[in-house]
mmCIF file of C-alpha atoms in Angstrom:
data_model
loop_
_atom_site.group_PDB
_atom_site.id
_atom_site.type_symbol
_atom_site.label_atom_id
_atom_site.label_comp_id
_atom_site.label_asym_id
_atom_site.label_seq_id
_atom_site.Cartn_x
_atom_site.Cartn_y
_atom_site.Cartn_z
ATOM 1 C CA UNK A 236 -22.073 17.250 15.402
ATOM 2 C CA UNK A 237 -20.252 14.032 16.509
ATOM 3 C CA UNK A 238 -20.526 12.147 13.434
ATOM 4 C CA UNK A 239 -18.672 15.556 11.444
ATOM 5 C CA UNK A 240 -15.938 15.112 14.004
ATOM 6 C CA UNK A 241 -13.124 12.685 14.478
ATOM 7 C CA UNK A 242 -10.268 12.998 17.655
ATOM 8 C CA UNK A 243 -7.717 10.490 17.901
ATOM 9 C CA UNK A 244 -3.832 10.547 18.785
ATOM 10 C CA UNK A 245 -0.523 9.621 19.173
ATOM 11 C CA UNK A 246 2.114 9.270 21.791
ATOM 12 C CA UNK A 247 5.614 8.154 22.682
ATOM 13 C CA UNK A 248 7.467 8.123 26.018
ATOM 14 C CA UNK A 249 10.933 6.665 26.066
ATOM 15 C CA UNK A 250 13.736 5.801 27.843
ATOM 16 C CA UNK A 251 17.596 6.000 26.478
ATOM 17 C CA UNK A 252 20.496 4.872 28.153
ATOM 18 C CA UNK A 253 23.787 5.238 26.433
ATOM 19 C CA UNK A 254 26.268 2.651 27.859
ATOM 20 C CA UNK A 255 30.194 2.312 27.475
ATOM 21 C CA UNK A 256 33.288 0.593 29.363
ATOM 22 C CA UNK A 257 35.009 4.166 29.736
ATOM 23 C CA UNK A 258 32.189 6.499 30.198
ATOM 24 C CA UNK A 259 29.574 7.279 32.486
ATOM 25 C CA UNK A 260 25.903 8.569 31.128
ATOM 26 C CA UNK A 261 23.185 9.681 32.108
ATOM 27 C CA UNK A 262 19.834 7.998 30.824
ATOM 28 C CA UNK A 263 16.796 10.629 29.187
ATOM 29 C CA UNK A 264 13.451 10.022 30.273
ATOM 30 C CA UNK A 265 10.692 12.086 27.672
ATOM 31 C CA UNK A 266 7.743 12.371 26.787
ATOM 32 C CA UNK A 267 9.246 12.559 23.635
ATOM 33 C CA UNK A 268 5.667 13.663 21.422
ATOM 34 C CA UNK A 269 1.832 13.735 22.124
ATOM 35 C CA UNK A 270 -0.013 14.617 19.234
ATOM 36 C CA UNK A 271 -3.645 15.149 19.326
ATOM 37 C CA UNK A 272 -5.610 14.588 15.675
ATOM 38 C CA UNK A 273 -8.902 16.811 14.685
ATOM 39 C CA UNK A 274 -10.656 16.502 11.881
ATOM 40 C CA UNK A 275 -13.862 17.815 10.455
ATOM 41 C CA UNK A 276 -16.107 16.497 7.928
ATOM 42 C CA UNK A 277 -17.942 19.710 6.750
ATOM 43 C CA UNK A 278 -19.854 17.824 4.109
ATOM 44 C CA UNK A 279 -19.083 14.082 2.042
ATOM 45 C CA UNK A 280 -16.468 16.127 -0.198
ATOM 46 C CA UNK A 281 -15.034 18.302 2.334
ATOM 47 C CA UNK A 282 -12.799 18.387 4.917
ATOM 48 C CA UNK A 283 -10.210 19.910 6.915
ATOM 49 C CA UNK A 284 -7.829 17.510 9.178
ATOM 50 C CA UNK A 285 -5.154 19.432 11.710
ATOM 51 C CA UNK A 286 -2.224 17.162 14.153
ATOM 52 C CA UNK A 287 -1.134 19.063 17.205
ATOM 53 C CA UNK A 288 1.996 18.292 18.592
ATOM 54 C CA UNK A 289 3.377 18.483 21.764
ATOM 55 C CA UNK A 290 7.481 17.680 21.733
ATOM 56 C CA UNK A 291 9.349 17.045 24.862
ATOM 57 C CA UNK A 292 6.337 18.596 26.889
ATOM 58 C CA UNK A 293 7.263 21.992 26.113
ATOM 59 C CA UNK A 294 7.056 22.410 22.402
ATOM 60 C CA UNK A 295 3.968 22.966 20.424
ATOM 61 C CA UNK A 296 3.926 22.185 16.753
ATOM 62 C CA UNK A 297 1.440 22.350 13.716
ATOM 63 C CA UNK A 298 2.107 18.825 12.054
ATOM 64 C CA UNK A 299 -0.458 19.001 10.134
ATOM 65 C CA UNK A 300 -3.346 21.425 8.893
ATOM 66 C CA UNK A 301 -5.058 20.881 5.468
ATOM 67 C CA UNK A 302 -8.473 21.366 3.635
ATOM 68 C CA UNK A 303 -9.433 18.189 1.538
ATOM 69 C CA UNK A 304 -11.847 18.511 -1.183
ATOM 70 C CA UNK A 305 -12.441 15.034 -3.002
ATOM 71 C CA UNK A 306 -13.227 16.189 -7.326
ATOM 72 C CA UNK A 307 -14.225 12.862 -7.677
ATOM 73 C CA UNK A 308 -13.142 8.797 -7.020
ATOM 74 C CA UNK A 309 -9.812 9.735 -7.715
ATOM 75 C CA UNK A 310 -9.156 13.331 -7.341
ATOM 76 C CA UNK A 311 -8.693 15.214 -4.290
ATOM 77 C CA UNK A 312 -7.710 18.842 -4.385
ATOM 78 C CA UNK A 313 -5.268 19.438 -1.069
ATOM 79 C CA UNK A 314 -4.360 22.278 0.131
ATOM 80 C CA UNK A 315 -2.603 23.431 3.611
ATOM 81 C CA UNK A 316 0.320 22.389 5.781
ATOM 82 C CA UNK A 317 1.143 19.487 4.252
ATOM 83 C CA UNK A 318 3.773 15.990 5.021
ATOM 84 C CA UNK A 319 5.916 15.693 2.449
ATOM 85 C CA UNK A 320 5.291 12.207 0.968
ATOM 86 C CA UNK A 321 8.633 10.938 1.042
ATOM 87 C CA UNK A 322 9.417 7.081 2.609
ATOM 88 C CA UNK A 323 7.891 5.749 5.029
ATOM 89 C CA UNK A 324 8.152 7.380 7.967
ATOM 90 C CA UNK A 325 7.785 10.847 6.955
ATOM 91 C CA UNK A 326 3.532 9.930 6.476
ATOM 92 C CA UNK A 327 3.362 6.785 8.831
ATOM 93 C CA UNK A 328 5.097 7.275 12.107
ATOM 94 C CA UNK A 329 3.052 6.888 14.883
ATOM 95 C CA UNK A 330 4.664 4.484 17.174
ATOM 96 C CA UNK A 331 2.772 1.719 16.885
ATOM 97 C CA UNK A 332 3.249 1.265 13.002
ATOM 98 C CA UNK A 333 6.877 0.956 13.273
ATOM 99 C CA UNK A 334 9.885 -1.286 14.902
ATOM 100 C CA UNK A 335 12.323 0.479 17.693
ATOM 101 C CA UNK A 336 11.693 3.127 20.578
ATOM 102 C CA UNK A 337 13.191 5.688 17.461
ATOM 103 C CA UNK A 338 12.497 6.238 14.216
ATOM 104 C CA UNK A 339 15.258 5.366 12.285
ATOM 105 C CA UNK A 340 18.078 7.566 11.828
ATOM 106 C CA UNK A 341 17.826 7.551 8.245
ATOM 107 C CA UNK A 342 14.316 9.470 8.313
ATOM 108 C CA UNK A 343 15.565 11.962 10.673
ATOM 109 C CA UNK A 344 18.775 12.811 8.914
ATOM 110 C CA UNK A 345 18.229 12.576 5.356
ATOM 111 C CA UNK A 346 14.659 12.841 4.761
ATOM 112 C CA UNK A 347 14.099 14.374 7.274
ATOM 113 C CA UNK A 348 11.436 13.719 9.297
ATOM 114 C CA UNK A 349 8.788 15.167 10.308
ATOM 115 C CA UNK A 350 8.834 16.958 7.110
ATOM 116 C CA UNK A 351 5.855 19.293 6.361
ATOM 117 C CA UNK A 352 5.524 22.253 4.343
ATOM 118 C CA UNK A 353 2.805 24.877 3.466
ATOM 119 C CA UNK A 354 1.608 24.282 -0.420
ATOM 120 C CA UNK A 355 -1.434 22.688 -2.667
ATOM 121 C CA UNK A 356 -2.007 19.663 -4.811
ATOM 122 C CA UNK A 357 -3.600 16.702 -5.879
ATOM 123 C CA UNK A 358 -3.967 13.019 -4.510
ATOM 124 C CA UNK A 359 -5.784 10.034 -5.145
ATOM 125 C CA UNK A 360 -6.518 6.448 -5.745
ATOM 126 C CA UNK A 361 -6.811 4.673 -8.693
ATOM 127 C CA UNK A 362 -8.101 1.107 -7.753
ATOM 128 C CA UNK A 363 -8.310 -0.194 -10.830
ATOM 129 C CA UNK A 364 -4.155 0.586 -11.367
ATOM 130 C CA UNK A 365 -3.747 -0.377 -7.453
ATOM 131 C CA UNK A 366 -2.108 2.516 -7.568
ATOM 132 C CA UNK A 367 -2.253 5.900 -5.017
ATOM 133 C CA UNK A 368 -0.829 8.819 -5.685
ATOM 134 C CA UNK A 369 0.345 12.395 -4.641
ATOM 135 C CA UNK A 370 1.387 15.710 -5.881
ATOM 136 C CA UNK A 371 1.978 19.274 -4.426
ATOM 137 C CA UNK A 372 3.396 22.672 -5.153
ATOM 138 C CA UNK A 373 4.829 23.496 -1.661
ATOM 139 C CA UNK A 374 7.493 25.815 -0.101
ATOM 140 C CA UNK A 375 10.631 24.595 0.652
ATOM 141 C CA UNK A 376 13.505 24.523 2.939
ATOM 142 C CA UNK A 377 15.255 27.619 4.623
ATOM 143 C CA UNK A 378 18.896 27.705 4.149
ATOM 144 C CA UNK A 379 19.556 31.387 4.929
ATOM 145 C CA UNK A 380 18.072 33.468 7.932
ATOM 146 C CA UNK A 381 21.126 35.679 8.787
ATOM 147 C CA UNK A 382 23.278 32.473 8.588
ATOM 148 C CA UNK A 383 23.744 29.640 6.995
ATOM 149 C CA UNK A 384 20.578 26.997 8.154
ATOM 150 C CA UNK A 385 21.941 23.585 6.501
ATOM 151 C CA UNK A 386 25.035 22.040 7.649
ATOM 152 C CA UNK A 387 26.970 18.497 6.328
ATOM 153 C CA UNK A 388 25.714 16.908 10.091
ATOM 154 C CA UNK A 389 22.583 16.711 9.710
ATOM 155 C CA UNK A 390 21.471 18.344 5.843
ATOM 156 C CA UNK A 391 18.210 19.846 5.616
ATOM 157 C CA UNK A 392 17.082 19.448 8.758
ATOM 158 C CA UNK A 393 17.690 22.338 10.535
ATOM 159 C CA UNK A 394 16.072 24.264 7.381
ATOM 160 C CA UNK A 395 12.407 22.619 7.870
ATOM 161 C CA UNK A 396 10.034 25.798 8.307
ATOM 162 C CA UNK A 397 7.237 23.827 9.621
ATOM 163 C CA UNK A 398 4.311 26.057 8.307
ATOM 164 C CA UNK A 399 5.375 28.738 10.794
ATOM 165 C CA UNK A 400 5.812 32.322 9.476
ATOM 166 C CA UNK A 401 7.591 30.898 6.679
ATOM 167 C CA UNK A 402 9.391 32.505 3.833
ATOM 168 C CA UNK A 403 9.322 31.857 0.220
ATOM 169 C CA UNK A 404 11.602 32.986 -2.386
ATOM 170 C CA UNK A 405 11.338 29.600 -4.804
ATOM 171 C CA UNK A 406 8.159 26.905 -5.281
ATOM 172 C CA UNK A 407 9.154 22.905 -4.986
ATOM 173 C CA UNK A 408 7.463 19.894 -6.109
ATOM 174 C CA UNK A 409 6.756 16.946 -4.155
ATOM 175 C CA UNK A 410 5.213 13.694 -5.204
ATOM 176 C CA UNK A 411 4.678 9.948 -4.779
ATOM 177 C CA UNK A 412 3.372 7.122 -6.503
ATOM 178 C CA UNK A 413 2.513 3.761 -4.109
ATOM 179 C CA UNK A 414 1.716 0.585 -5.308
ATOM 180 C CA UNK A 415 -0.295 -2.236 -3.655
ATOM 181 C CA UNK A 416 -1.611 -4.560 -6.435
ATOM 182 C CA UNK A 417 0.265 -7.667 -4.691
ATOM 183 C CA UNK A 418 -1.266 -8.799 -1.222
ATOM 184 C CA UNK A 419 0.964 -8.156 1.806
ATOM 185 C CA UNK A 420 3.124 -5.642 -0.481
ATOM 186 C CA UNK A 421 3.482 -2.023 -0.728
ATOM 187 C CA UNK A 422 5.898 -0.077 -2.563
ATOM 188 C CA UNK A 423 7.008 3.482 -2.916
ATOM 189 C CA UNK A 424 8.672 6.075 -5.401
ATOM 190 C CA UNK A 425 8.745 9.702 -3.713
ATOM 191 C CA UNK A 426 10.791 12.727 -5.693
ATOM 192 C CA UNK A 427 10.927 15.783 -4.604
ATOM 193 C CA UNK A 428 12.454 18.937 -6.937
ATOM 194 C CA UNK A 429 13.454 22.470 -6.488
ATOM 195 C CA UNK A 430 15.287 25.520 -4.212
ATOM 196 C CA UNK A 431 15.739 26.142 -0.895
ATOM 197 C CA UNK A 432 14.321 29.466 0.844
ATOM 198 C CA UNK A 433 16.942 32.739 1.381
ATOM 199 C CA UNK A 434 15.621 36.025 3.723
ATOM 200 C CA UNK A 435 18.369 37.543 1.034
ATOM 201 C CA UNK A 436 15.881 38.047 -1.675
ATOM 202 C CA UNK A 437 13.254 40.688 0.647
ATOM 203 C CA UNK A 438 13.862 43.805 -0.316
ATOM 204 C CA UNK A 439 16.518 44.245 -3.142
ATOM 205 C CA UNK A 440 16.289 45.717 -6.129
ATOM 206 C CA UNK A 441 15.564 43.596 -8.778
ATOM 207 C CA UNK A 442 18.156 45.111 -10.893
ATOM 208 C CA UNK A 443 20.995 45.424 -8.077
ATOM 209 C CA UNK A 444 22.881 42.117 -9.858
ATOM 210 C CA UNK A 445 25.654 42.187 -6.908
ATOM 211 C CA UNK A 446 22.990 41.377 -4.547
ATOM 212 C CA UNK A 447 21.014 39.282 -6.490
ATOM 213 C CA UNK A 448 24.253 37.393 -7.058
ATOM 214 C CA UNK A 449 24.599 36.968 -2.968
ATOM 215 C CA UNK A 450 21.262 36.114 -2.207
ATOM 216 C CA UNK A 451 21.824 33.490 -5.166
ATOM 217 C CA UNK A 452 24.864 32.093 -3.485
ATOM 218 C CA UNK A 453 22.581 31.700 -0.392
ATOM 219 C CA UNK A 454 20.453 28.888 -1.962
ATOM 220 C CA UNK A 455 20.967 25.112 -2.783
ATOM 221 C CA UNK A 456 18.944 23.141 -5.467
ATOM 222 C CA UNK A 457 17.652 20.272 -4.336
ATOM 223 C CA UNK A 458 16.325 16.838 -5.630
ATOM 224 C CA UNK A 459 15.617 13.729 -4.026
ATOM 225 C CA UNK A 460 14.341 10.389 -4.640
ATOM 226 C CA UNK A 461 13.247 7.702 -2.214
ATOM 227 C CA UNK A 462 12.165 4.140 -2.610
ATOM 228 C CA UNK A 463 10.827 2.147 -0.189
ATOM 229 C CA UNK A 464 8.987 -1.363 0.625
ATOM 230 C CA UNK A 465 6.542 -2.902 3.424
ATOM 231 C CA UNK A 466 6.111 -6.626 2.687
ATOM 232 C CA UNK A 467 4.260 -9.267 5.187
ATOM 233 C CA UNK A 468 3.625 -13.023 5.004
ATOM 234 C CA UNK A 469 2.924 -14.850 7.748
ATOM 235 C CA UNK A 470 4.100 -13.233 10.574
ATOM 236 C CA UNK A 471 7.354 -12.121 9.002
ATOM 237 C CA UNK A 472 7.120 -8.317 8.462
ATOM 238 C CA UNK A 473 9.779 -6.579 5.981
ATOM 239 C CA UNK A 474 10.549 -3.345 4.922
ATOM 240 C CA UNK A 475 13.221 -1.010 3.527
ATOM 241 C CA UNK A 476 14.034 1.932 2.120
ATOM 242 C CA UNK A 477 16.768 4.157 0.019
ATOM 243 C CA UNK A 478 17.174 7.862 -0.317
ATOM 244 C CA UNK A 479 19.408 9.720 -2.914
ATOM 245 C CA UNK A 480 19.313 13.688 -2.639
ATOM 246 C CA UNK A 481 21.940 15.844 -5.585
ATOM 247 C CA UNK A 482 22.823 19.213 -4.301
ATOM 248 C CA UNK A 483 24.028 21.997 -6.323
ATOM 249 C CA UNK A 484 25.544 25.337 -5.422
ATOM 250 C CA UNK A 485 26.670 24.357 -2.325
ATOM 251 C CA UNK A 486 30.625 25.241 -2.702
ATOM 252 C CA UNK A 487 29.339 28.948 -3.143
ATOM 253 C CA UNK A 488 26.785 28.026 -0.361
ATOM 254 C CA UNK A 489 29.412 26.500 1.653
ATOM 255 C CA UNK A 490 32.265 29.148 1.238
ATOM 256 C CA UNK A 491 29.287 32.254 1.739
ATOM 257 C CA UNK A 492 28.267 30.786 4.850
ATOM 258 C CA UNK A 493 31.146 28.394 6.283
ATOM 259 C CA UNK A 494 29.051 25.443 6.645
ATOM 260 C CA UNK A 495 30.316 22.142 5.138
ATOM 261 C CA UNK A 496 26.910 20.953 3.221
ATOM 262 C CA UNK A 497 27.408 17.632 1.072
ATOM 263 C CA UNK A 498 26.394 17.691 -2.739
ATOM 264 C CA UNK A 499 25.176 14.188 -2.354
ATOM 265 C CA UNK A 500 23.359 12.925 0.299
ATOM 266 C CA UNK A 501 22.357 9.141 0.187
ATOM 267 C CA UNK A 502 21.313 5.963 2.436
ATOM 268 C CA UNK A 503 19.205 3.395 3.245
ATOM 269 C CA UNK A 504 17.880 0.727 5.710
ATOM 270 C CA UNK A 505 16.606 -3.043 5.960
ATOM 271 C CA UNK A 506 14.146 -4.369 8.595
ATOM 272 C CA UNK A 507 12.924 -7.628 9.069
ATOM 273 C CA UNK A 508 10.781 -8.916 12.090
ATOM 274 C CA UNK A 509 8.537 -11.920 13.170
ATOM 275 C CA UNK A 510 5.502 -12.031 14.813
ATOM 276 C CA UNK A 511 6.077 -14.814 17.257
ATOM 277 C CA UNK A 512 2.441 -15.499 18.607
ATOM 278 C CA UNK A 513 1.147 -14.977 14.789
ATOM 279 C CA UNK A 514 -0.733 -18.236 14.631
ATOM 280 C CA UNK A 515 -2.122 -17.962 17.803
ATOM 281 C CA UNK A 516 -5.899 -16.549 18.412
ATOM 282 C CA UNK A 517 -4.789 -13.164 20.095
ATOM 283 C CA UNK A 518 -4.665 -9.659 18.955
ATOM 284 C CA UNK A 519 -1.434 -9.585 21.031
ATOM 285 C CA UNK A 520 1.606 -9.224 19.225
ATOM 286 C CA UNK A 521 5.474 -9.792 19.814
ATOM 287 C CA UNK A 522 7.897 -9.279 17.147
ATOM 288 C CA UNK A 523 11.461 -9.322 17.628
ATOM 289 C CA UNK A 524 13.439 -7.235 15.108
ATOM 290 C CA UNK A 525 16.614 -6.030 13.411
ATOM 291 C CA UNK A 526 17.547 -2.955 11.630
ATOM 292 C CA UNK A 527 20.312 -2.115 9.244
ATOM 293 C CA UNK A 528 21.068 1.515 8.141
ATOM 294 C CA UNK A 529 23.970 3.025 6.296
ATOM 295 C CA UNK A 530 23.680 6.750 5.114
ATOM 296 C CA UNK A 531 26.462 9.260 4.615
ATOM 297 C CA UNK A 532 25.825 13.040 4.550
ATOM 298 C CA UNK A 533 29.054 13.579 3.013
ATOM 299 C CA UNK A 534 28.554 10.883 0.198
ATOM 300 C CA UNK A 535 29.813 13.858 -2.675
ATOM 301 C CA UNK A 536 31.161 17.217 -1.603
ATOM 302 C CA UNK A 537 32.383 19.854 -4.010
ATOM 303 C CA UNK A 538 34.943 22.399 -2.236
ATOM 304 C CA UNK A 539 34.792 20.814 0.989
ATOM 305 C CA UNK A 540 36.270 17.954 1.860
ATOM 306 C CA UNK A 541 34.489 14.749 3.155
ATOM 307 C CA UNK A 542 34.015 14.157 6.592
ATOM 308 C CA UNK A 543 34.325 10.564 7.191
ATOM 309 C CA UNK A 544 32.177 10.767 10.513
ATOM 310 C CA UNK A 545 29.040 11.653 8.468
ATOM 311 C CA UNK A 546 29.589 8.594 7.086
ATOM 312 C CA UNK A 547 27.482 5.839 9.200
ATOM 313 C CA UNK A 548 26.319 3.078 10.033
ATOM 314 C CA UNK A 549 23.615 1.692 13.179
ATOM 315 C CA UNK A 550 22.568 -1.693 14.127
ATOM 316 C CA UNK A 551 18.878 -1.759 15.805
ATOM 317 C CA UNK A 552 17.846 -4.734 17.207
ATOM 318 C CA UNK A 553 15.081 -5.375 19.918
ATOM 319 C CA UNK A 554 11.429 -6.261 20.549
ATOM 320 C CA UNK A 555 7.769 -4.835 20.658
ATOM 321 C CA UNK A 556 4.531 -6.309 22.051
ATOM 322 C CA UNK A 557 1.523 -5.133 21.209
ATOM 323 C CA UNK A 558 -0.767 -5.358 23.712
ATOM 324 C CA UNK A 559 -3.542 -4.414 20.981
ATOM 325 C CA UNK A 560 -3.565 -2.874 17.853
ATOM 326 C CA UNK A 561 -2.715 0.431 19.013
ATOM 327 C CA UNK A 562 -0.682 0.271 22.227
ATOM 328 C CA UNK A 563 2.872 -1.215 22.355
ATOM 329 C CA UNK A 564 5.898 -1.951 24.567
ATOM 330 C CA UNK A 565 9.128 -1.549 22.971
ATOM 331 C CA UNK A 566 12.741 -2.440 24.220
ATOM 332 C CA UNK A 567 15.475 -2.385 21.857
ATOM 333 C CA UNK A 568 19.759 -1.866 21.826
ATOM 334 C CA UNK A 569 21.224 0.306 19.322
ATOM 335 C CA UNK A 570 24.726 0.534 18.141
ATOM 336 C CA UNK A 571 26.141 3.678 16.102
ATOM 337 C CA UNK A 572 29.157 3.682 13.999
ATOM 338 C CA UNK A 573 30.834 5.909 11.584
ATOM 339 C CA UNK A 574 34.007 5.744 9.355
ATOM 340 C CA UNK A 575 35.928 8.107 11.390
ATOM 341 C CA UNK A 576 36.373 5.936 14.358
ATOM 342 C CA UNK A 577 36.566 2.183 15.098
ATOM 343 C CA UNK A 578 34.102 2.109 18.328
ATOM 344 C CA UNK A 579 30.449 1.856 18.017
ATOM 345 C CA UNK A 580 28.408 4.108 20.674
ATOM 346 C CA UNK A 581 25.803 2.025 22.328
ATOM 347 C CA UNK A 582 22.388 2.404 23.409
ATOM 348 C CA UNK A 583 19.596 0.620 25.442
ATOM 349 C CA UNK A 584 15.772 2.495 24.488
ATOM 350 C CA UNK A 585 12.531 1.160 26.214
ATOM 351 C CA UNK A 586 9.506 2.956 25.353
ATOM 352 C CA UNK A 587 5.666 3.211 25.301
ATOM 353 C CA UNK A 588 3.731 3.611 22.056
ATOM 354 C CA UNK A 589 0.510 4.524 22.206
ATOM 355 C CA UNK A 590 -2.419 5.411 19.129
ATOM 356 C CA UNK A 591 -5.980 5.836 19.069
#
C-alpha cells in the first residue's frame, strides 16, 4: 500500500570548466548522478530501504540495499549493502546538504566516497546519552584481482566492491559514534579495522605455504579513523573533518604488484559559510562559502618513496541558493595544488542540486 512505501531522490548536474593562461580546455557537462530511493515498511519493526544510482547516465549502481529490523528503542539489527559510516559525506551527500558543485576531494580520495559494502550490524539511538551509534561486520576492499587494485593516487578507491559479485577472503569492522547533546552541534568518531580482499586465496591448498605466502603479500591491513563536526548559529554554518588511515604490508604489496601504495594516508578540511537572507522570512537560502583541504596519500611510505604530488592542497570557494529546502543552485571556483609543483590548476563548477 502507499503508506508501506516511500520514493524519493537525488540528483546532480554540473558544469566544470578548467581555466589557465597557457592551456586551452574543454568544459564537462553531466548528469553527474540520479539516484532514485525505495523503501518498504513491511510492518512497524521492519524494513528494507534500496538507492539506485544512475552515474554519468550510463552507469547503474546499488548504493544502497538493506533490511532494518528495530529490537527495540535503541537497537536495530542491519543487515545488507551497507554505507560505511565514516565522515560526513560518505552517509550525507545528497547535494543539497552540502557546500560546492563537488564533494570534497578529501571524501573521494581518502575515505572514499561512496563507500558501501555488503555486511550486518547494529545501530541505534540512545536519547538519553544524545548519542547515535553504528556497528557492522562487513567485507572489505579488493586489492588483488589479477593485479594490483590500490595505488598511492588515489588509495582505496579503486578497490571499493560495491556489493557487486564481491569477494571475501577477510571480515572488517566499521563503526561510529555521533553526538548531538549541544543545539546546532554534531560531532563524529568513525573507525574502521581490518584486511583488504585477494582473488589469491580461491582455490589453494591450505597447506601449500608458498602460495599462501603470495596471496598474503597481496593484502594490506587497514585502519582508519575520522572525526568530523557540523556546527550552526545563526546563519553561520561550520563544519570539518580529519581522516588518518595506517597501512601495513604494503612494501611486499607494493614490490608484488608495482603499485606505489602509502602506509599512511591522512587529511582534512574546514568549511565555513553564511546564510545571508537568514533573518529574513523566506525558506530561500544563499550562503556564500569557503573550503580548505589538505590531504596527502603519500603522508608515510615504507619501500617506496614519497611522491610529493600526492601531497595537496584545494581552495573551494563559491555560493549556493536554495530555492527551497531541497533544490539548489550552486556556482563555485576551485583551485588545486600539490607539493610537486608551484601552479595551482583552476576550476569554475556551476551545478543543480536537486532532493526530494
Amino acid at each position: 500500500s502507499q503508506e508501506k512505501l516511500t520514493i524519493g531522490g537525488y540528483g546532480q548536474i554540473d558544469y566544470n570548466q578548467p581555466f589557465s593562461s597557457d592551456v586551452r580546455s574543454n568544459g564537462t557537462l553531466d548528469v553527474h548522478r540520479m539516484v532514485m530511493f525505495f523503501a518498504y515498511r513491511f510492518n512497524d519493526r521492519t524494513q528494507f530501504v534500496t538507492e539506485i544510482e544512475y552515474e554519468h547516465v550510463s552507469e547503474v549502481y546499488i548504493e544502497q540495499a538493506f533490511l532494518n529490523y528495530r529490537i527495540n528503542d535503541w537497537l536495530n539489527f542491519r543487515g545488507g549493502l551497507l554505507l560505511i559510516p565514516m565522515g560526513i559525506i560518505n552517509e550525507y551527500h545528497e547535494p543539497s546538504t552540502f557546500n560546492g558543485v563537488e564533494r570534497p576531494n578529501l571524501d573521494n580520495t581518502l575515505v572514499p566516497s561512496t563507500w558501501r559494502e555488503i555486511g550486518a550490524g547494529f545501530a541505534g539511538n540512545l536519547p538519553d546519552a544524545d548519542i547515535k551509534y553504528q556497528v557492522y561486520v562487513v567485507n572489505g576492499f579488493k586489492s588483488y584481482d589479477g593485479s594490483g587494485l590500490l595505488r598511492g593516487s588515489n588509495a582505496m578507491r579503486s578497490g571499493r566492491q560495491k556489493g557487486a559479485e564481491s569477494i571475501m577472503s577477510h571480515p572488517n569492522l566499521a563503526a561510529k559514534v555521533d553526538y548531538y547533546g549541544i543545539p546546532g552541534l554534531k560531532l563524529g568518531l568513525s573507525g574502521y579495522f581490518g584486511k583488504t580482499q585477494s582473488t589469491l586465496y580461491n582455490g589453494i591448498d591450505k597447506d601449500n605455504d608458498a602460495l599462501e605466502a603470495r596471496a598474503d603479500s597481496s593484502v594490506v591491513g587497514l585502519s582508519m579513523i575520522g572525526l568530523d563536526g557540523r556546527y550552526s548559529i545563526s546563519g553561520w554554518v561550520f563544519r570539518g573533518q580529519l581522516n588518518y588511515a595506517s597501512l601495513t604490508n604494503t612494501s611486499q604489496y607494493n614490490r608484488f604488484t608495482g603499485r606505489d601504495l602509502g602506509s599512511g594516508l591522512f587529511g582534512y578540511y574546514l568549511e565555513a559559510g553564511y546564510d545571508l537572507l537568514n533573518k529574513q522570512d523566506t525558506e530561500h537560502k544563499l550562503v556564500p562559502f569557503v573550503r580548505y583541504e589538505k590531504y596527502n596519500t603519500h603522508q608515510k611510505v615504507a619501500g617506496i618513496a614519497k611522491n610529493a604530488a600526492y601531497d595537496r592542497t584545494d581552495i573551494t570557494a563559491g555560493i549556493g541558493w536554495w530555492l527551497t529546502e531541497g533544490a539548489v543552485l550552486k556556482a563555485d571556483l576551485q583551485w588545486f595544488g600539490n607539493e610537486a609543483s608551484d601552479d595551482y590548476r583552476k576550476q569554475i563548477n556551476l551545478g543543480i542540486g536537486i532532493w526530494f
